[in-house]
Amino acid sequence: MAKDKIIARIAGLGSGFPDQELTNFDLEKIVDTSDQWISERTGIRARRKLKDNENNSDIAAKAALSALEQAKLNPMDIDLVIACTNSPDRWMPSLAATVQAKVGINNGAAAYDIITACAGWMVGLEVAASFVKSGQYKNVLVIGSEALSRFLNWQDRTTCVLFGDGAGASVVSAGSPGDPGEILALKVRSDGRYGDILDLPAGGSASPLSQKVLEEKSNFIRMNGQEIYKHAVRSMVSVCKEILESQNLSIDDIDWLVPHQANIRIIDAVGQKLKVPSEKVALNVHKYGNTSAATVPTCFDEYARDGRIKRGQLVLMTTFGGGLTWAGGLVRW
Ligand code: ACO
């Protein structure tokens, strides 16, 4: 192995959640649902919700500062900010530029958004890792952050119980082979033919906000839950197998699986098909619901900070979301 080979590593992780908690019992007062229905079918017991005076960029900035602190870097050390989100504060400017200003990255660093639904953070990670390995940038801030509560129809019990607000951030830095946090493999896959099974139909240029849109409530997330379930399980299992094969590893070599936290049934099915024992599967869906692009970084962050994921361990990550887009990745923490 060439001594001067540049590798990309996760140098820091951080999370940011709103303080306001909404339990399943709180939801029972809003829609015709029950704690039992939600917990049995999804594993979710609570989620966080932004207050009216809070925005996506607030939690994204909080996560970013925490990741910078762990990486022992200053905001001005960052060369590129990537925000992965479906729920930016505004469609213009980008969430990345808004967070850049909030965090104080006032050095002219590039800043832009990636929209790939729940898969977002891992897509951002692939872009960041490629730039870092090419030598173009040394330190890239990759944020997965969502304010999905603003895009939910709170009268639709089939969707509003599933999602939550939250932000995860990572600093991807240049390093040498074997450095902690080395990103060993990443694969991103998409299939646009199935875009309609999970979408946010209006509010874009094809269907700008109008009185009709508001009346039809088509500016909120729509989902065919059963179709999503099938595609999610199949896609995450297959991309994880691709990752393992590419590294000549078997599933027994893996210390942790950090899967997208959409739903405990999807997570269990992925774990079983990959033959990962449940004690090796990281979970935070019960506390936060599906925070879309934020699920993998926040779950990884929580387990790494409290010492369950230890330095040197192999962490397999996988995610899946609207697009359809899905991804897998392997990190030596
Ligand atoms: N509370 C009570 N009853 C409900 C609720 C609710 N919140 N939501 C739906 N129901 C009712 C339905 O109306 C239906 O009633 P009916 O039989 O009288 O018609 C019944 O429960 C069953 O509805 P289904 O949609 O068939 O429920 P299902 O067992 O498929 O569970 C779920 C729904 C949990 C969404 C499931 O399809 C699933 O896990 N899908 C995966 C999708 C997912 O998690 N998406 C997250 C976003 S995508 C992503 O991040 C990957």
PDB file of N, CA, C and O and ligand atoms in Angstrom, residues 32-33 37 41-42 118 157-158 161 163 198 223 225-226 228-229 260 262-263 265-266 290 320, ligand 1:
ATOM      1  N   ASP A  32     -56.645   9.340  15.006  1.00  0.00           N
ATOM      2  CA  ASP A  32     -57.235   8.085  15.480  1.00  0.00           C
ATOM      3  C   ASP A  32     -56.173   6.983  15.419  1.00  0.00           C
ATOM      4  O   ASP A  32     -56.059   6.254  14.428  1.00  0.00           O
ATOM      5  N   THR A  33     -55.357   6.895  16.454  1.00  0.00           N
ATOM      6  CA  THR A  33     -54.299   5.896  16.495  1.00  0.00           C
ATOM      7  C   THR A  33     -54.118   5.446  17.937  1.00  0.00           C
ATOM      8  O   THR A  33     -54.823   5.916  18.835  1.00  0.00           O
ATOM      9  N   TRP A  37     -50.772   0.262  18.382  1.00  0.00           N
ATOM     10  CA  TRP A  37     -50.666   0.108  16.925  1.00  0.00           C
ATOM     11  C   TRP A  37     -49.291   0.592  16.463  1.00  0.00           C
ATOM     12  O   TRP A  37     -48.596  -0.088  15.712  1.00  0.00           O
ATOM     13  N   ARG A  41     -46.266  -2.024  15.140  1.00  0.00           N
ATOM     14  CA  ARG A  41     -45.981  -2.052  13.709  1.00  0.00           C
ATOM     15  C   ARG A  41     -44.680  -1.348  13.338  1.00  0.00           C
ATOM     16  O   ARG A  41     -44.105  -1.606  12.293  1.00  0.00           O
ATOM     17  N   THR A  42     -44.220  -0.431  14.171  1.00  0.00           N
ATOM     18  CA  THR A  42     -43.044   0.372  13.766  1.00  0.00           C
ATOM     19  C   THR A  42     -41.906   0.374  14.789  1.00  0.00           C
ATOM     20  O   THR A  42     -40.790   0.734  14.450  1.00  0.00           O
ATOM     21  N   CYS A 118     -34.195   9.710   2.516  1.00  0.00           N
ATOM     22  CA  CYS A 118     -33.566   9.100   3.701  1.00  0.00           C
ATOM     23  C   CYS A 118     -32.128   8.686   3.443  1.00  0.00           C
ATOM     24  O   CYS A 118     -31.329   8.578   4.376  1.00  0.00           O
ATOM     25  N   ARG A 157     -53.105   9.555   9.654  1.00  0.00           N
ATOM     26  CA  ARG A 157     -52.453   8.671  10.630  1.00  0.00           C
ATOM     27  C   ARG A 157     -51.490   7.683   9.983  1.00  0.00           C
ATOM     28  O   ARG A 157     -50.662   7.092  10.660  1.00  0.00           O
ATOM     29  N   THR A 158     -51.609   7.494   8.660  1.00  0.00           N
ATOM     30  CA  THR A 158     -50.719   6.516   8.021  1.00  0.00           C
ATOM     31  C   THR A 158     -49.299   7.061   7.833  1.00  0.00           C
ATOM     32  O   THR A 158     -48.378   6.294   7.587  1.00  0.00           O
ATOM     33  N   VAL A 161     -47.440   9.415  12.083  1.00  0.00           N
ATOM     34  CA  VAL A 161     -46.897   8.714  13.256  1.00  0.00           C
ATOM     35  C   VAL A 161     -45.465   8.215  13.017  1.00  0.00           C
ATOM     36  O   VAL A 161     -44.794   7.788  13.955  1.00  0.00           O
ATOM     37  N   PHE A 163     -42.675   9.741  11.316  1.00  0.00           N
ATOM     38  CA  PHE A 163     -41.486  10.577  11.107  1.00  0.00           C
ATOM     39  C   PHE A 163     -41.194  11.505  12.284  1.00  0.00           C
ATOM     40  O   PHE A 163     -42.083  11.801  13.094  1.00  0.00           O
ATOM     41  N   LEU A 198     -43.132   6.727  -2.679  1.00  0.00           N
ATOM     42  CA  LEU A 198     -42.858   7.581  -1.508  1.00  0.00           C
ATOM     43  C   LEU A 198     -42.508   8.947  -2.063  1.00  0.00           C
ATOM     44  O   LEU A 198     -41.438   9.133  -2.632  1.00  0.00           O
ATOM     45  N   MET A 223     -47.145   7.910   0.972  1.00  0.00           N
ATOM     46  CA  MET A 223     -46.353   6.683   0.941  1.00  0.00           C
ATOM     47  C   MET A 223     -47.235   5.456   0.752  1.00  0.00           C
ATOM     48  O   MET A 223     -48.306   5.373   1.329  1.00  0.00           O
ATOM     49  N   GLY A 225     -46.931   2.161   2.052  1.00  0.00           N
ATOM     50  CA  GLY A 225     -46.118   1.525   3.094  1.00  0.00           C
ATOM     51  C   GLY A 225     -45.673   0.117   2.763  1.00  0.00           C
ATOM     52  O   GLY A 225     -44.521  -0.261   2.980  1.00  0.00           O
ATOM     53  N   GLN A 226     -46.589  -0.669   2.183  1.00  0.00           N
ATOM     54  CA  GLN A 226     -46.233  -2.076   1.948  1.00  0.00           C
ATOM     55  C   GLN A 226     -45.211  -2.221   0.818  1.00  0.00           C
ATOM     56  O   GLN A 226     -44.305  -3.055   0.887  1.00  0.00           O
ATOM     57  N   ILE A 228     -43.026   0.088  -0.002  1.00  0.00           N
ATOM     58  CA  ILE A 228     -41.761   0.591   0.548  1.00  0.00           C
ATOM     59  C   ILE A 228     -41.080  -0.502   1.363  1.00  0.00           C
ATOM     60  O   ILE A 228     -39.876  -0.728   1.251  1.00  0.00           O
ATOM     61  N   TYR A 229     -41.861  -1.187   2.154  1.00  0.00           N
ATOM     62  CA  TYR A 229     -41.315  -2.252   3.002  1.00  0.00           C
ATOM     63  C   TYR A 229     -40.550  -3.268   2.141  1.00  0.00           C
ATOM     64  O   TYR A 229     -39.395  -3.598   2.423  1.00  0.00           O
ATOM     65  N   HIS A 260     -30.767   2.178   8.441  1.00  0.00           N
ATOM     66  CA  HIS A 260     -31.751   3.270   8.435  1.00  0.00           C
ATOM     67  C   HIS A 260     -32.851   2.945   9.441  1.00  0.00           C
ATOM     68  O   HIS A 260     -33.356   1.816   9.492  1.00  0.00           O
ATOM     69  N   ALA A 262     -36.201   3.389  10.004  1.00  0.00           N
ATOM     70  CA  ALA A 262     -37.540   3.775   9.552  1.00  0.00           C
ATOM     71  C   ALA A 262     -38.581   3.049  10.377  1.00  0.00           C
ATOM     72  O   ALA A 262     -39.625   3.597  10.704  1.00  0.00           O
ATOM     73  N   ASN A 263     -38.241   1.814  10.743  1.00  0.00           N
ATOM     74  CA  ASN A 263     -39.289   0.937  11.202  1.00  0.00           C
ATOM     75  C   ASN A 263     -38.628  -0.344  11.711  1.00  0.00           C
ATOM     76  O   ASN A 263     -37.805  -0.929  11.017  1.00  0.00           O
ATOM     77  N   ARG A 265     -39.630  -3.298  11.988  1.00  0.00           N
ATOM     78  CA  ARG A 265     -39.870  -4.509  11.191  1.00  0.00           C
ATOM     79  C   ARG A 265     -38.921  -4.580   9.999  1.00  0.00           C
ATOM     80  O   ARG A 265     -38.445  -5.650   9.639  1.00  0.00           O
ATOM     81  N   ILE A 266     -38.685  -3.419   9.372  1.00  0.00           N
ATOM     82  CA  ILE A 266     -37.730  -3.399   8.253  1.00  0.00           C
ATOM     83  C   ILE A 266     -36.336  -3.746   8.791  1.00  0.00           C
ATOM     84  O   ILE A 266     -35.608  -4.560   8.217  1.00  0.00           O
ATOM     85  N   ASN A 290     -38.620   8.038  12.423  1.00  0.00           N
ATOM     86  CA  ASN A 290     -37.823   8.080  11.196  1.00  0.00           C
ATOM     87  C   ASN A 290     -37.430   9.532  10.923  1.00  0.00           C
ATOM     88  O   ASN A 290     -38.257  10.341  10.517  1.00  0.00           O
ATOM     89  N   PHE A 320     -32.065   3.601   3.012  1.00  0.00           N
ATOM     90  CA  PHE A 320     -33.011   3.444   1.901  1.00  0.00           C
ATOM     91  C   PHE A 320     -34.047   4.559   1.987  1.00  0.00           C
ATOM     92  O   PHE A 320     -34.494   4.899   3.084  1.00  0.00           O
TER      93      PHE A 320
HETATM   94  N1  ACO B   1     -53.001   3.939  13.736  1.00  0.00           N
HETATM   95  C1  ACO B   1     -53.982   3.051  13.713  1.00  0.00           C
HETATM   96  N2  ACO B   1     -54.369   2.412  12.601  1.00  0.00           N
HETATM   97  C2  ACO B   1     -53.694   2.694  11.466  1.00  0.00           C
HETATM   98  C3  ACO B   1     -52.656   3.636  11.419  1.00  0.00           C
HETATM   99  C4  ACO B   1     -52.306   4.268  12.624  1.00  0.00           C
HETATM  100  N3  ACO B   1     -51.328   5.165  12.701  1.00  0.00           N
HETATM  101  N4  ACO B   1     -52.187   3.705  10.160  1.00  0.00           N
HETATM  102  C5  ACO B   1     -52.910   2.843   9.425  1.00  0.00           C
HETATM  103  N5  ACO B   1     -53.817   2.256  10.206  1.00  0.00           N
HETATM  104  C6  ACO B   1     -54.810   1.254   9.833  1.00  0.00           C
HETATM  105  C7  ACO B   1     -55.148   1.296   8.356  1.00  0.00           C
HETATM  106  O1  ACO B   1     -56.135   2.273   8.108  1.00  0.00           O
HETATM  107  C8  ACO B   1     -55.672  -0.105   8.133  1.00  0.00           C
HETATM  108  O2  ACO B   1     -56.975  -0.182   8.599  1.00  0.00           O
HETATM  109  P1  ACO B   1     -58.070  -1.083   7.818  1.00  0.00           P
HETATM  110  O3  ACO B   1     -57.518  -2.479   7.893  1.00  0.00           O
HETATM  111  O4  ACO B   1     -59.275  -0.859   8.618  1.00  0.00           O
HETATM  112  O5  ACO B   1     -58.094  -0.543   6.427  1.00  0.00           O
HETATM  113  C9  ACO B   1     -54.787  -0.939   9.057  1.00  0.00           C
HETATM  114  O6  ACO B   1     -54.250  -0.040  10.032  1.00  0.00           O
HETATM  115  C10 ACO B   1     -53.669  -1.632   8.351  1.00  0.00           C
HETATM  116  O7  ACO B   1     -53.054  -0.692   7.467  1.00  0.00           O
HETATM  117  P2  ACO B   1     -51.824  -1.076   6.605  1.00  0.00           P
HETATM  118  O8  ACO B   1     -51.361   0.102   5.817  1.00  0.00           O
HETATM  119  O9  ACO B   1     -52.122  -2.354   5.878  1.00  0.00           O
HETATM  120  O10 ACO B   1     -50.763  -1.349   7.763  1.00  0.00           O
HETATM  121  P3  ACO B   1     -49.441  -2.137   7.684  1.00  0.00           P
HETATM  122  O11 ACO B   1     -49.542  -3.347   8.516  1.00  0.00           O
HETATM  123  O12 ACO B   1     -48.925  -2.263   6.283  1.00  0.00           O
HETATM  124  O13 ACO B   1     -48.481  -1.148   8.456  1.00  0.00           O
HETATM  125  C11 ACO B   1     -46.773   0.453   7.977  1.00  0.00           C
HETATM  126  C12 ACO B   1     -48.260   0.159   7.956  1.00  0.00           C
HETATM  127  C13 ACO B   1     -46.278   0.432   9.407  1.00  0.00           C
HETATM  128  C14 ACO B   1     -46.526   1.826   7.386  1.00  0.00           C
HETATM  129  C15 ACO B   1     -46.082  -0.646   7.132  1.00  0.00           C
HETATM  130  O14 ACO B   1     -46.619  -0.719   5.838  1.00  0.00           O
HETATM  131  C16 ACO B   1     -44.625  -0.460   7.032  1.00  0.00           C
HETATM  132  O15 ACO B   1     -43.908  -0.773   7.941  1.00  0.00           O
HETATM  133  N6  ACO B   1     -44.142   0.069   5.902  1.00  0.00           N
HETATM  134  C17 ACO B   1     -42.815   0.474   5.752  1.00  0.00           C
HETATM  135  C18 ACO B   1     -42.834   1.895   5.387  1.00  0.00           C
HETATM  136  C19 ACO B   1     -42.085   2.783   6.293  1.00  0.00           C
HETATM  137  O16 ACO B   1     -41.684   2.502   7.391  1.00  0.00           O
HETATM  138  N7  ACO B   1     -41.862   3.940   5.737  1.00  0.00           N
HETATM  139  C20 ACO B   1     -41.123   4.951   6.380  1.00  0.00           C
HETATM  140  C21 ACO B   1     -40.719   5.920   5.374  1.00  0.00           C
HETATM  141  S1  ACO B   1     -39.840   5.191   4.091  1.00  0.00           S
HETATM  142  C22 ACO B   1     -38.358   4.918   4.578  1.00  0.00           C
HETATM  143  O17 ACO B   1     -37.791   5.648   5.338  1.00  0.00           O
HETATM  144  C23 ACO B   1     -37.709   3.695   4.124  1.00  0.00           C
END
